[in-house]
Amino acid sequence: MSGLSLWLRYARASLAGQVRYPGAFALQMAGHFATTLLAFAGIWILFRRFGSLHGWTVGQVALFYGLVNIEFAIAEMAGRGFEIFGDAFLRTGEFDRILLRPRWTVLQVLGHQFRLRPLARLAQGAAILALGLAATPVRPALFTAPMLAWAVGGGVAFFLGVLIGQAALSFRTLESLEIVNVLTYGGVEAGQYPFDLYAGWFRVLMTWIAPLGAVTYYPVLAILDHPGVPPPAIAPLAPGLGYLFLGAMLLYWQSAVRRHASSGS
Amino acid sequence: MPIPPARIVVEDLHKTYRIATRAATSPRPWPFARRAWRTIEALRGVSFVIEPGTITGLIGPNGAGKSTAIKILSGILRPSAGHVSVGGLVPWADRIRHVGRIGVVFGQRSQLWWDLPVEGGFALLRDIYRVPPDRYRARRDRLVDTLGLRDILDQPVRQLSLGQRMRAELAAALLHAPPLLILDEPTIGLDAPSKLAVRAFVQELNRTEGTTVLLTTHDMHDIEALAGRVIVIGHGRVLADSPFETLRATTLSGRRLTAEFDGPAPPLLLPDGVTPLSQGGQVLELGFDPARIAAADLIRALASAADMHGVVLSDVSITRPSIEEVISRFYERHGAAG
């Protein structure tokens, strides 16, 4: 059985556990949906008051908002095992159990939990992205659709990379590091606005080191055909940085696992 | 295709842990504080060979290095020095292939999924270990029958009693038909019938399938019932490696004799090789070395002493020291008591 189908088996097993109490589950989803919706309502009210922000219309900001929330929601659904790795695997010795099984550690941790809760964020992100696309002139669907898919893939890779890096760090601290939430939850907040609002150093950092901008801001520039830096001809390549970031974090993970085997628990 | 039997070769195994102790007196705040390190030598040169198809007990007091050795053999820990080969594989270097060929049961930790029914966990393991469906069905049915799991297959693991869970764990560890089974305290916390069931199953598995079994335990009855051979580890070294009977003979060969009289126990001039253990009212307890005095001679002496004092020797029992006594005496002698 291939890695992907095994992961699907894990996901099915995890889902079976989560919907055991459907009432509680539905309430939880509704609450989650309401909280994230409030955030966008805040942005919308801001625009009602000022009309536009730095030349951006509310429809354009909806694209940023929708895209980053879709990306993070998908990463959160799959990457929960890495998010809670320190507490759920290292402190409990659960990680030994992973090592005792003849499969890649990353696959097994991904399979630990498939979370449905972020579906609320996903649905809402998709709705707002659709609204934004309807309200804003963008390049033809033949370009925009594949561009969005490529960007979402890059964004999921970026956020998964952050969660995997966080887990790899926790081999040193034995705790899940809250500080990394700056990049996950903070990243979602930052990615909801156009990047040219931010200071130059921050943009460089969040494009080349932790390439959040490369999976949110630049792909939206590309579908808007918006003049800016980089030129719209290069902007479509930007999400590739998200995949590279994931690759780098996986290498870091592998080395952390090797070091863990030498140091013992 | 059957996996080749696993011969285990362990040569001069060392494992040193470095443990950080935060210097309490450091003037600098935590992230900048100089860390003090303490080294712990968990293993200092352990060597042994285990032949395929045997059952071997690995025992030793707490903190002796057993768990470290088990972790290295299971491929989840890398030693500081030394060599290990299990069926030709180096466990930590070739982890995925190695763990696909062994089954491991930790008495204190579940390998199953807490929220899944037993059967669901088995099916997931089938996919993890890539067991072909037809072989899986045959294997599962056999394990379910021998371990009596039929009635609990659809129960979530969290609802099982410890005894039921341990039987399910054994089945889970054996679905992929590994030639080597590592059991780490498999009977801990079990009631007597469950212990017996686990022992009988392991014995049967070893006999019918030739599975090599390596077992750690603090329950010496596990060792007595199962292991032809014991390796005693203490202070990170192999203290003894022999059949259990040899260990018993060289450690505590004495017998204990309890004599009861129908009146006050008579005074007795103790023959050579006999030591008084206790005396109270009508009961007399003696220790004796069967190599120096035959049981018959001792009983005869007791009977005639009773005659002389006008009482009757009404009952005699002779026991060997319990296996726990043998082992704790052995640990004491090697200064290895935990």
XYZ file of C-alpha atoms in Angstrom:
603
model
C 0.000 0.000 0.000
C 1.432 3.337 -1.045
C 2.099 6.201 1.343
C -0.843 8.232 0.083
C -3.415 5.477 0.427
C -2.051 4.610 3.854
C -2.482 8.248 4.850
C -6.083 8.104 3.620
C -6.626 5.028 5.794
C -5.244 6.898 8.789
C -7.468 9.865 7.977
C -10.563 7.664 7.796
C -9.737 6.094 11.148
C -9.229 9.515 12.697
C -12.502 10.863 11.273
C -14.441 7.935 12.649
C -13.317 9.023 16.120
C -14.209 12.696 15.641
C -17.789 12.346 14.490
C -18.712 10.001 17.306
C -20.507 12.876 19.014
C -22.133 14.656 16.055
C -23.966 17.264 18.096
C -20.866 18.542 19.849
C -19.006 18.428 16.569
C -21.600 20.569 14.746
C -21.603 23.167 17.527
C -17.832 23.337 17.481
C -17.804 23.869 13.724
C -20.434 26.602 13.944
C -18.481 28.411 16.639
C -15.282 28.183 14.663
C -17.020 29.463 11.549
C -18.455 32.434 13.425
C -15.108 33.491 14.936
C -13.276 33.498 11.633
C -16.146 35.271 9.912
C -15.956 38.059 12.493
C -12.369 38.681 11.476
C -13.378 39.377 7.919
C -16.288 41.514 9.070
C -13.682 43.675 10.814
C -11.779 44.184 7.587
C -14.953 44.945 5.701
C -16.021 47.592 8.190
C -12.577 49.167 7.907
C -12.997 49.492 4.154
C -16.530 50.864 4.486
C -15.040 53.672 6.541
C -11.974 54.472 4.406
C -13.042 53.266 0.941
C -9.718 51.783 0.009
C -6.408 51.003 1.634
C -3.155 51.991 -0.014
C -4.908 51.711 -3.340
C -6.370 48.270 -2.656
C -10.111 47.700 -2.951
C -12.024 45.494 -0.556
C -12.549 42.990 -3.379
C -8.807 42.670 -3.876
C -8.145 42.251 -0.166
C -10.773 39.494 -0.172
C -8.472 37.554 -2.505
C -5.569 37.745 -0.036
C -7.863 36.911 2.818
C -9.495 33.953 1.093
C -6.269 32.486 -0.239
C -4.278 32.474 2.989
C -7.179 31.051 4.979
C -7.684 28.215 2.499
C -3.978 27.402 2.629
C -3.737 27.418 6.388
C -6.976 25.476 6.851
C -5.775 22.588 4.686
C -2.360 22.506 6.373
C -4.037 22.523 9.779
C -6.316 19.629 8.893
C -3.414 17.407 7.917
C -0.622 18.731 10.092
C -2.208 18.550 13.531
C 0.164 15.748 14.590
C 3.140 18.031 14.029
C 1.478 20.960 15.750
C 1.115 19.020 19.003
C 4.194 16.850 18.465
C 6.155 17.806 21.575
C 3.313 17.227 23.999
C 1.600 14.353 22.235
C 4.581 12.326 21.049
C 7.797 13.219 22.845
C 6.662 13.684 26.407
C 4.496 10.606 26.281
C 7.048 8.376 24.557
C 4.570 7.896 21.713
C 7.325 8.639 19.260
C 8.935 5.269 20.067
C 5.784 3.648 18.794
C 6.155 5.537 15.518
C 9.753 4.375 15.218
C 8.693 0.770 15.782
C 6.624 0.781 12.607
C 8.088 0.245 9.177
C 6.957 3.523 7.654
C 8.308 7.022 7.200
C 7.952 9.005 10.413
C 6.447 12.019 8.584
C 3.672 9.918 7.101
C 2.827 8.454 10.496
C 2.723 11.784 12.288
C 0.567 13.250 9.515
C -1.714 10.271 9.978
C -1.957 10.805 13.716
C -4.938 13.078 13.402
C -6.961 14.379 10.511
C -8.832 17.312 11.841
C -12.237 18.429 10.628
C -12.434 21.624 12.622
C -10.485 23.718 10.079
C -13.228 22.903 7.548
C -14.992 25.970 8.932
C -12.029 28.159 8.069
C -11.716 26.463 4.696
C -15.364 27.020 3.785
C -15.198 30.606 4.825
C -11.921 31.253 2.999
C -13.351 29.718 -0.152
C -16.524 31.810 0.116
C -14.591 35.040 0.533
C -12.199 34.171 -2.267
C -15.202 33.551 -4.536
C -16.703 36.905 -3.539
C -13.395 38.597 -4.235
C -13.121 36.964 -7.652
C -16.641 38.100 -8.495
C -16.030 41.671 -7.352
C -12.588 42.209 -8.881
C -11.368 42.051 -12.466
C -8.712 39.325 -12.704
C -6.901 37.578 -15.548
C -8.871 34.943 -17.522
C -9.899 31.759 -15.752
C -7.508 29.753 -17.890
C -4.679 31.513 -16.089
C -6.310 32.271 -12.749
C -7.577 28.783 -11.899
C -4.267 26.914 -12.285
C -2.447 29.807 -10.655
C -4.690 29.592 -7.592
C -4.237 25.813 -7.375
C -0.451 26.196 -7.594
C -0.543 28.930 -4.957
C -2.754 26.900 -2.609
C -0.361 23.947 -2.980
C 2.591 26.179 -2.201
C 0.764 27.711 0.753
C -0.181 24.331 2.225
C 3.464 23.289 1.779
C 4.613 26.463 3.529
C 2.343 26.044 6.544
C 3.060 22.314 6.801
C 6.745 23.206 6.658
C 6.286 25.574 9.596
C 4.490 22.871 11.624
C 7.152 20.273 10.786
C 9.921 22.701 11.709
C 8.133 23.416 14.984
C 7.941 19.693 15.731
C 11.622 19.189 14.867
C 12.571 21.996 17.237
C 10.633 20.371 20.039
C 13.105 17.460 20.080
C 15.322 19.968 21.876
C 12.730 21.471 24.167
C 10.328 18.541 24.602
C 7.503 21.030 24.377
C 5.469 22.308 21.499
C 6.871 25.759 20.960
C 4.207 28.410 21.186
C 6.563 30.956 19.646
C 6.185 29.277 16.276
C 2.527 30.316 16.349
C 3.864 33.694 15.237
C 4.389 32.034 11.873
C 1.187 30.003 11.756
C -1.626 32.025 13.301
C 0.401 35.223 12.929
C 1.165 34.293 9.351
C -2.508 33.946 8.564
C -3.178 37.390 10.021
C -0.299 38.953 8.087
C -1.177 37.171 4.856
C -4.709 38.606 4.903
C -3.393 42.027 3.900
C -1.391 43.096 0.869
C 2.320 42.915 1.633
C 3.160 46.403 0.410
C 1.595 47.697 3.617
C 4.504 46.217 5.549
C 8.041 47.456 6.150
C 10.703 46.407 3.653
C 12.696 44.147 5.998
C 9.554 42.295 6.971
C 8.634 41.717 3.343
C 12.113 40.355 2.561
C 12.057 38.087 5.619
C 8.563 36.798 4.855
C 9.381 36.151 1.208
C 12.857 34.638 1.225
C 13.265 33.090 4.673
C 9.742 32.111 5.631
C 8.086 32.522 2.222
C 4.593 33.499 3.335
C 4.432 36.365 0.845
C 5.496 34.035 -1.934
C 2.376 31.923 -1.439
C -0.108 34.719 -0.703
C 0.866 38.163 -1.960
C 2.726 37.473 -5.216
C 0.301 34.912 -6.648
C -2.544 37.389 -6.077
C -0.499 40.082 -7.835
C -0.157 37.630 -10.704
C -3.886 36.966 -11.076
C -4.660 40.677 -10.704
C -1.988 41.487 -13.279
C -1.088 44.155 -10.767
C 1.959 46.238 -11.453
C 4.463 45.800 -8.657
C 7.632 44.081 -7.623
C 8.289 41.440 -8.885
C 6.830 42.058 -12.359
C 3.707 39.996 -13.077
C 5.715 37.821 -15.443
C 7.819 36.446 -12.577
C 5.213 36.546 -9.812
C 3.598 33.234 -10.921
C 6.821 31.425 -9.979
C 6.730 32.660 -6.383
C 4.699 29.795 -4.803
C 7.588 27.486 -5.706
C 9.369 28.935 -2.670
C 6.687 27.369 -0.460
C 7.532 23.902 -1.778
C 11.257 24.569 -1.319
C 10.585 25.664 2.246
C 8.745 22.402 2.948
C 11.679 20.472 1.466
C 14.129 22.281 3.724
C 11.998 21.630 6.811
C 11.743 17.929 5.938
C 15.540 17.727 5.761
C 15.702 19.445 9.139
C 13.153 16.973 10.507
C 15.164 13.993 9.279
C 18.317 15.263 10.931
C 16.449 15.954 14.167
C 15.078 12.387 14.183
C 18.577 10.991 13.645
C 19.943 13.105 16.475
C 17.082 11.981 18.711
C 18.021 8.330 18.127
C 21.539 9.093 19.313
C 20.635 11.112 22.366
C 17.803 8.902 23.558
C 14.761 10.139 25.349
C 7.924 -15.129 1.330
C 8.997 -16.161 4.803
C 11.420 -13.794 6.475
C 14.724 -15.479 7.375
C 15.080 -16.441 11.044
C 16.724 -13.792 13.136
C 20.054 -14.527 14.757
C 20.932 -11.725 17.155
C 24.555 -10.789 17.594
C 25.428 -8.077 20.090
C 29.071 -7.107 20.431
C 30.563 -4.806 23.023
C 27.580 -2.508 23.176
C 28.054 0.859 24.874
C 25.519 3.585 25.453
C 26.267 6.834 27.182
C 23.584 9.433 27.765
C 24.360 13.048 28.354
C 21.775 14.624 30.572
C 21.518 18.375 30.867
C 21.223 19.653 34.390
C 20.395 23.313 34.445
C 22.942 25.003 36.641
C 20.892 26.387 39.509
C 23.609 28.816 40.501
C 24.164 30.301 37.074
C 24.072 34.094 37.226
C 22.810 34.284 33.683
C 19.128 33.889 32.741
C 17.991 30.600 31.305
C 18.739 30.733 27.563
C 22.272 31.961 28.228
C 23.027 29.873 31.257
C 25.873 27.488 30.791
C 24.465 24.025 30.935
C 26.009 21.421 33.132
C 26.101 17.933 31.692
C 25.999 14.691 33.539
C 26.920 11.503 31.731
C 25.187 8.245 32.458
C 26.705 5.029 31.228
C 23.681 2.852 30.612
C 25.582 0.081 28.855
C 29.295 -0.595 29.234
C 30.255 -3.410 26.971
C 27.359 -5.836 26.592
C 27.830 -8.849 24.320
C 25.689 -11.901 23.632
C 24.430 -14.072 20.799
C 20.871 -15.359 20.542
C 20.166 -18.259 18.236
C 16.961 -18.417 16.185
C 14.071 -20.317 17.728
C 15.100 -19.798 21.341
C 13.463 -17.988 24.232
C 15.810 -15.779 26.199
C 15.061 -13.745 29.294
C 16.815 -10.452 29.824
C 16.603 -9.541 33.475
C 18.170 -7.112 35.884
C 17.201 -4.611 38.552
C 15.640 -1.281 37.635
C 18.093 1.027 35.929
C 20.423 -1.803 34.963
C 20.325 -1.033 31.244
C 17.693 -3.532 30.075
C 15.441 -0.949 28.479
C 18.356 0.687 26.729
C 19.390 -2.669 25.297
C 15.826 -3.390 24.177
C 15.523 0.021 22.543
C 18.751 -0.490 20.624
C 17.666 -3.952 19.497
C 14.321 -2.528 18.358
C 16.017 0.071 16.205
C 14.772 3.155 18.033
C 18.046 4.033 19.733
C 21.565 4.268 18.374
C 24.375 2.978 20.625
C 27.477 5.050 21.401
C 29.725 2.175 20.384
C 29.512 -1.503 19.566
C 27.856 -3.626 16.953
C 24.434 -5.242 16.635
C 23.096 -7.472 13.917
C 19.589 -8.912 13.875
C 19.151 -11.349 11.016
C 21.915 -9.519 9.180
C 20.451 -6.036 9.638
C 21.832 -3.253 11.787
C 18.644 -2.111 13.568
C 19.204 1.655 13.784
C 20.882 1.967 10.385
C 18.151 0.124 8.535
C 15.225 0.962 10.784
C 12.325 0.538 8.374
C 13.419 -2.883 7.087
C 14.371 -4.024 10.576
C 11.139 -3.072 12.338
C 9.177 -4.732 9.531
C 10.697 -8.022 10.661
C 10.197 -7.802 14.406
C 7.215 -7.661 16.686
C 7.440 -5.640 19.886
C 5.086 -5.618 22.860
C 5.587 -3.119 25.654
C 3.610 -4.087 28.733
C 3.401 -0.460 29.799
C 2.573 1.104 26.467
C -0.106 0.255 23.956
C 0.652 -0.340 20.312
C -3.028 -0.191 19.439
C -5.220 2.804 18.733
C -7.154 3.783 21.795
C -10.285 4.945 19.945
C -10.434 2.241 17.312
C -12.086 -1.139 17.719
C -9.544 -3.942 17.977
C -10.314 -5.112 14.474
C -9.863 -1.612 13.025
C -6.430 -1.385 14.617
C -5.487 -4.747 13.136
C -6.589 -3.603 9.679
C -4.518 -0.441 9.978
C -1.496 -2.513 10.991
C -2.087 -4.754 7.978
C -1.693 -1.695 5.751
C 1.259 -0.307 7.683
C 3.130 -3.613 7.429
C 1.915 -4.241 3.863
C 0.554 -7.704 4.695
C -1.231 -9.139 1.614
C -5.016 -9.434 2.287
C -5.309 -13.235 2.008
C -2.313 -13.873 4.234
C -3.632 -11.255 6.652
C -7.033 -12.949 6.948
C -5.542 -16.364 7.653
C -3.082 -14.953 10.144
C -5.636 -12.791 11.952
C -8.148 -15.627 12.225
C -5.535 -17.880 13.747
C -4.361 -15.306 16.265
C -7.936 -14.366 17.146
C -8.742 -18.016 17.838
C -5.640 -18.880 19.861
C -5.810 -15.690 21.903
C -9.587 -15.815 22.374
C -10.232 -12.359 20.888
C -13.399 -13.184 18.941
C -15.723 -11.436 21.410
C -13.763 -8.217 21.732
C -12.955 -7.551 18.066
C -15.496 -4.754 17.753
C -14.748 -3.097 21.080
C -12.672 0.087 21.238
C -9.294 -0.630 22.798
C -9.948 1.816 25.643
C -12.794 -0.386 26.909
C -10.676 -3.522 27.214
C -9.458 -4.900 30.505
C -5.703 -5.050 30.875
C -5.687 -8.799 30.281
C -7.804 -8.477 27.137
C -5.654 -5.614 25.928
C -2.444 -7.540 26.404
C -3.806 -10.438 24.347
C -4.828 -7.980 21.641
C -1.337 -6.432 21.789
C 0.245 -9.830 21.251
C -1.909 -10.433 18.193
C -1.146 -6.925 16.888
C 2.590 -7.520 17.186
C 2.370 -10.793 15.279
C 0.071 -9.984 12.349
C 3.044 -9.612 10.026
C 4.508 -12.935 11.205
C 7.831 -11.613 12.486
C 10.570 -14.165 13.200
C 11.596 -12.221 16.307
C 9.277 -11.165 19.119
C 10.523 -8.724 21.734
C 8.445 -8.618 24.910
C 9.145 -5.847 27.406
C 7.438 -6.726 30.698
C 4.493 -8.405 28.994
C 2.838 -9.605 32.201
C 3.102 -6.439 34.273
C -0.099 -5.784 36.169
C -1.902 -8.855 34.856
C -3.963 -11.164 37.046
C -2.872 -14.767 37.444
C -5.022 -16.347 34.699
C -3.975 -13.657 32.213
C -0.328 -14.199 33.059
C -0.712 -17.914 32.487
C -2.492 -17.281 29.188
C 0.293 -14.997 27.956
C 2.978 -17.482 28.950
C 1.176 -20.402 27.333
C 0.692 -18.450 24.140
C 4.329 -17.408 23.881
C 5.451 -20.948 24.508
C 3.104 -22.277 21.860
C 4.217 -19.655 19.359
C 7.843 -20.521 19.905
C 7.138 -24.233 19.554
C 4.930 -24.169 16.472
C 6.411 -21.299 14.503
C 9.957 -21.258 15.775
C 9.641 -17.585 16.690
C 12.667 -16.276 18.536
C 11.589 -14.555 21.743
C 13.494 -12.017 23.774
C 11.770 -11.123 27.015
C 12.406 -8.678 29.821
C 10.455 -8.995 33.020
C 10.529 -8.492 36.743
C 8.268 -11.471 37.241
C 10.648 -14.357 37.753
C 7.873 -16.836 37.118
C 7.827 -15.635 33.513
C 11.478 -16.562 33.331
C 10.976 -19.904 35.034
C 8.058 -20.795 32.761
C 9.482 -19.547 29.490
C 13.135 -18.848 29.260
C 15.625 -21.610 28.728
C 18.317 -19.049 29.178
C 18.696 -15.878 31.206
C 20.985 -12.952 30.627
C 21.351 -10.906 33.784
C 22.304 -7.272 33.278
C 23.487 -5.005 36.047
C 25.369 -1.714 35.952
C 25.359 -1.889 32.181
C 27.236 -5.194 32.043
C 26.309 -8.830 31.581
C 26.555 -10.362 35.058
C 25.454 -13.837 34.089
C 24.404 -15.644 30.949
C 23.293 -19.206 31.547
C 20.312 -21.537 31.872
C 18.247 -20.501 34.850
C 18.929 -23.759 36.693
C 22.662 -23.040 36.552
C 22.061 -19.605 37.996
C 20.020 -21.158 40.796
C 22.622 -23.821 41.548
C 25.493 -21.365 41.715
C 23.620 -18.680 43.648
C 21.383 -20.298 46.201
C 21.593 -24.046 46.165
C 20.288 -24.551 49.702
C 16.964 -26.124 50.703
C 14.606 -25.126 53.418
C 13.187 -27.804 55.741
C 10.208 -27.165 57.970
C 9.540 -29.723 60.688
C 6.440 -29.879 62.874
C 6.153 -31.778 66.132
C 3.164 -32.701 68.267
C 4.846 -31.027 71.257
C 7.631 -28.505 71.857
C 10.396 -28.833 69.204
C 13.284 -30.869 70.680
C 16.772 -29.376 70.972
C 19.028 -30.756 68.257
C 22.749 -30.986 67.747
C 22.964 -29.637 64.206
C 24.850 -31.846 61.763
C 27.346 -30.329 59.294
C 25.783 -28.297 56.476
C 22.663 -27.390 58.435
C 21.821 -23.897 59.682
C 18.947 -22.967 61.983
C 16.558 -20.480 60.417
C 13.869 -20.133 63.031
C 12.360 -21.959 65.916
C 9.037 -21.310 67.538
C 6.910 -23.647 69.631
C 6.234 -26.799 67.703
C 7.813 -25.699 64.420
C 11.462 -25.778 63.474
C 12.928 -24.320 60.311
C 16.319 -25.339 59.020
C 18.381 -24.560 55.986
C 20.579 -27.290 54.583
C 22.910 -27.926 51.683
C 21.943 -31.150 49.894
C 25.517 -31.541 48.678
C 26.696 -31.944 52.270
C 23.862 -33.747 53.952
C 21.187 -35.902 52.390
C 17.596 -34.993 53.214
C 16.983 -38.542 54.505
C 19.805 -38.261 57.058
C 18.535 -34.934 58.329
C 14.986 -36.234 58.728
C 16.275 -39.354 60.499
C 18.219 -37.157 62.939
C 15.133 -35.062 63.587
C 12.974 -38.130 64.170
C 15.367 -39.667 66.666
C 15.792 -36.367 68.543
C 12.005 -36.217 68.806
C 11.877 -39.802 70.111
C 14.414 -39.005 72.825
C 12.313 -36.076 74.040
C 9.048 -37.931 73.912
C 7.486 -36.026 71.009
C 6.604 -37.134 67.482
C 7.834 -35.607 64.250
C 4.416 -35.123 62.685
C 5.123 -33.284 59.438
C 8.075 -32.378 57.229
C 8.262 -30.211 54.132
C 11.270 -29.371 52.020
C 11.227 -26.437 49.633
C 13.654 -24.864 47.240
C 14.252 -21.147 47.662
C 11.809 -19.118 45.599
C 13.020 -17.776 42.330
C 12.697 -14.244 43.720
C 15.045 -15.166 46.548
C 17.574 -16.561 44.094
C 17.522 -13.435 41.974
C 17.674 -10.938 44.791
C 20.547 -12.896 46.340
C 22.270 -12.755 42.968
C 21.750 -8.993 42.647
C 23.018 -8.481 46.197
C 26.108 -10.521 45.547
C 26.936 -8.362 42.519
C 26.061 -5.139 44.252
C 23.459 -4.655 41.576
C 20.349 -4.256 43.669
C 18.257 -1.469 42.163
